[in-house]
Amino acid sequence: MENRIAQALTRLFERHRIIFWYDAKQELRADFEGLQLAGIEKIELTNNEFGVKYRILREQPAQKFLLYREGPQPDDLDNWLLDVQLAHGEFRTDQIGLWLSELELGLDFADVVQTHAEFYRAIKRKDALKRLLKPDDTSGMIRLKMLAVCAGSEPRIDSVLENLLAELADKRDEKIKLIQRCSLDKFLWEQMKRHYGYDSKEPGIQDFCIELFKSCYAMGTDGQVQLTSDAIVFLKRWKDSRQFEESFETLSGECAEILGIEHDLGKRDFRELLELDYFRLIDQKIVSDLVRAVASRTVSSGDVTLWARQRRQGHWYREFQHLYEAVDYASQFIHALDEANLTMNSLTDGIERYTRSWFRIDQLYRKFVYHVRGSGQASLMATLSDQIEKLYSNNYLLKVNDRWQSFVDVVTKWEAASIPLQKNFFKRWVQPFLEKDNKVYVIISDAFRYEIGDELLSLIRQEDRYDATLEPALSMLPSYTQLGMAALLPNTVLTLADNQTGTVEVDGQSSQGTANRIKILDRSNPQRVTAIKAEELMALNREDCRSLVRDHNVVYIYHNRIDSTGKPVTEDRVFDAVEETLQELIRLIKKLTGANASNLLVTSDHGFIYQNQAIEESDFAQEEAEGNQILFRDRRFVLGKGLKEKTSFRKFQSSELGLSGDIEVLIPKSINRLRLRGSSIRFVHGGASLQEVVIPVVRINKKRQSDISTVEVEIIRGSNSAITSGQVAVTLYQAQPVTDKVQSRNLRAGIYTQSGDLISDSHDLTFDLTSDNSRERELQVRFVLTRKADDANGQEVILRLDEKLTGTSHYKEYKSLRYMMRRSFTSDFDF
């Protein structure tokens, strides 16, 4: 006991020169007499108050004194030293006094400690509180910090609430019960009423949670709101919290069921809900209605894109991303097909039209199928998917290739004026680098068709200091791997092997396998060429990769993801393989440029046709291929000798295809397949369709200077520069469309006082709109003001757009606009 008294008194003397000690129970005299404190003079009060007062105030004004009185404190009228006591400190030896002393709190906080005595019985709680206390704390602040200790949170009511809601979501109640045991529940509900307007005869965390979701949903749907705007802001911050998003989602689902949200949503138009994301059901409703609207063509493609982008800011977007993307691409696909003029007047004209616009239909179809597959919601998307499949197959793929076939049927030589031939690839694109004593690195991705090359072009150009161009080339026919790979090598004579392998010789040398291809390359530039598989290159360490680049003038890199996936058991994953291919190629390109490669080419051996729907009987050639000798047979071509002419096929001699030898080729017309066991049926290539024979050549160059900029965003001030209500709608304008080199900007928007206090909810916004129409690049944002806004009434406040500093958690101001806060008492009724 004596040690505890000494410790407590030492702490008190750090703040006071004079300490009074009333031994009310007259049981601590021995402790007083045995007490030894350095620099402290002890005096016992025994009817000597006047002399003591003169001594401590006049004679020894710098000395520290401990004034002990055995017995209770005298009444104020009889206490000669009351003024001194009030100006200095008092030491109490009861439990409350000891706790106050340990926490270095004055006696004016005795009621706080007394009322919540249970809180202080645990040393851990007491120590945790002490770490939070500050000299200027009020009773209310101390109680809030006690709440924080009980809840395991920061000493803010919103933080306390987040932790209690997390406990509720976990079906536990230890924290709220501790708050009740410590008699802090009354203070908690007083704060809930003060901050959020929550008032209930039977207050509880679950009851508040239900009212919170009810009020926030009501505010967005013109319903009756019971809570204040601060509650709305709290919910928005809570749902956006990484730490508490799981508890938000759990309680959101429970409250949705309690409140009958599903039934209410059934009566609403999805357009009313685009700004709301409090319930998972809202996204389900919006997506469901969007799917039906796109299928029925009752909404424009531009609107669907805008709505899908708007939902990106929502809490549940990650879960529904594939569905929003699928609906957006479906709408764009329908629009593009409606706008397309699928006529042509020659092979060249067909290729030019395809590479100018038609390829985009293949691209949109691929994106749609990929995202439907990624969503895992086949039933929801069934009607729209069936519609897109029929439009793609019947109104586009079959239609455009039937017309294209009419020109294929009459050619006497496989070429199209002004369109480069695949067999001239080395001479046209590689040789010019060597003639200028420059190095070049060629990436050949199997089945990398033209529309995928266009997407790669965009991805490359989005990278800083990278530029790229895209040209089409006409692949060899048949459009299959062995012939396409051979044609990309330096060559004079290409010959189909006179056997059943389907292999190809280049100037008498077999082109099968990497070793043979290196030999063929070596003829063009002895000892300075090589070939390598993409996965082998990616496995090289930094120094070995630099050596590869340094020691060779030409490197052919072979990549195979799409074609290897297009097998019978995995062909349904072909579009997934395309996405993987694009990412792998970007990594491959960066690895090469990181090793000082500056000139790169990306091309393909052939394209492909892929139809996600089941292939119908009409998609097969109506006749069988026949001839004197069938050497090689695939879904889309036949190699042989003495092949019979039939109406279902176009027959070519090798010489017509730019090949040497006497092998003949049969190609099923348009997009028809041959019946063949054990072969892919939806993913096919080898034929003469536009999708199979138009291949990309992407030329990539690494620049020395940065060439990336970011879109500018403007705040459009309306006619009124004053804020007069509890909500503020602001229009933000993206000054230019996002392009490959003009990239999106991410901003955080909120309304602040001049001292920097946030007085509204905060919005994380992405400005990535691509429309050339300026009206379609406007974004309206609605801010909800908190109770703190009342303190700024009559003052200027600031709408601020902040941008995150790259690689940090800090923000800097991007742009701002000042408003005058002029809220009248009627603004209290906005909610």
XYZ file of C-alpha atoms in Angstrom, residues 43-45 48-57 67 81:
15
model
C 3.119 18.900 7.194
C 0.248 17.603 9.334
C -2.758 19.917 9.630
C -2.439 25.246 12.343
C -3.931 26.165 8.991
C -3.208 29.913 9.137
C 0.480 29.426 9.909
C 0.782 26.686 7.313
C -0.865 28.924 4.732
C 1.608 31.743 5.417
C 4.535 29.362 5.240
C 3.632 27.583 2.005
C 2.575 30.725 0.156
C -0.443 18.506 3.699
C -7.067 26.392 3.044
